[in-house]
Amino acid sequence: MTDRRGVIAPRAENLTAGVSYVRGWGEARRGADRLAGQLAALGLEADFPGLAADVNVRGDGLVRLGTVRPEAALLLARLIQAGSEAKNCEARPSAPASA
């Protein structure tokens, strides 16, 4: 069974003719590189040693985070939440200044 995004489809270990694995892997590589850069900027690259690009049997790119310590997963969740909250604050119109 595969979810609508293809994430739980099996890895592409046996290639099928006509499936564009390189394109999917390239997209995954760009995503993994971007995430790795952000993790490195925060000093967290050692917490995600299994971060890698991959591709599934349908040629969809996947970014694998690998096995991480619970503390690293909690920190990543906090960072995502903080980013989301900051984005929501920017999207809200500011109150007019009183004169």
XYZ file of C-alpha atoms in Angstrom:
99
model
C 0.000 0.000 0.000
C 1.216 3.486 -0.827
C 0.004 6.757 0.609
C -1.016 9.528 -1.771
C 2.480 11.059 -1.692
C 4.321 7.783 -2.320
C 6.335 8.022 0.873
C 5.645 4.502 2.039
C 6.230 2.928 -1.353
C 9.244 0.603 -1.239
C 12.702 1.900 -2.070
C 13.805 1.464 -5.660
C 16.261 -1.390 -5.358
C 15.374 -3.075 -8.652
C 14.991 -0.500 -11.389
C 12.133 -0.569 -13.876
C 12.551 0.665 -17.442
C 10.700 3.911 -18.137
C 10.730 5.213 -14.563
C 12.608 8.488 -14.090
C 14.581 7.656 -10.955
C 17.274 10.277 -11.588
C 14.816 13.177 -11.614
C 13.213 12.036 -8.349
C 16.576 11.435 -6.727
C 17.790 14.874 -7.867
C 14.799 16.553 -6.229
C 15.454 14.571 -3.053
C 19.150 15.516 -3.144
C 18.332 19.216 -3.361
C 15.923 18.902 -0.423
C 18.397 16.884 1.637
C 21.205 19.366 0.890
C 19.036 22.309 1.906
C 18.021 20.617 5.143
C 21.624 19.588 5.841
C 22.721 23.201 5.383
C 20.131 24.455 7.855
C 21.022 21.740 10.377
C 24.719 22.579 10.017
C 24.003 26.294 10.559
C 22.392 25.327 13.868
C 25.203 22.917 14.794
C 22.880 19.917 14.487
C 24.438 17.996 11.585
C 25.828 15.338 13.948
C 22.290 14.653 15.209
C 21.101 13.569 11.743
C 23.859 11.263 10.436
C 21.415 9.260 8.298
C 20.111 12.257 6.324
C 20.107 11.129 2.694
C 18.348 11.428 -0.639
C 16.530 8.352 -1.902
C 13.908 7.347 -4.440
C 10.950 4.974 -4.323
C 9.836 2.379 -6.891
C 7.691 4.974 -8.680
C 10.626 7.370 -9.092
C 9.434 9.803 -6.432
C 12.235 11.478 -4.518
C 12.395 10.933 -0.775
C 14.491 12.523 1.946
C 15.353 10.065 4.670
C 16.188 11.507 8.072
C 17.523 8.203 9.353
C 17.491 7.144 12.973
C 17.764 10.085 15.361
C 17.884 10.431 19.125
C 14.576 11.444 20.741
C 16.153 14.721 21.866
C 17.079 15.566 18.279
C 13.529 14.825 17.085
C 12.085 17.018 19.846
C 14.465 19.848 18.969
C 13.560 19.596 15.278
C 9.853 19.680 16.216
C 10.428 22.799 18.349
C 12.302 24.514 15.518
C 9.505 23.746 13.053
C 6.918 25.018 15.535
C 8.896 28.212 16.174
C 9.238 28.829 12.436
C 5.537 28.258 11.922
C 4.640 30.629 14.754
C 7.003 33.303 13.399
C 5.461 32.948 9.936
C 1.961 33.269 11.403
C 2.994 36.434 13.276
C 4.347 37.967 10.062
C 1.123 37.141 8.229
C -1.094 38.923 10.770
C -1.735 42.585 10.124
C -0.211 44.761 12.799
C -2.405 46.968 14.955
C -2.456 50.618 13.922
C -0.301 52.883 16.078
C -2.188 55.258 18.371
C -1.735 58.904 17.718
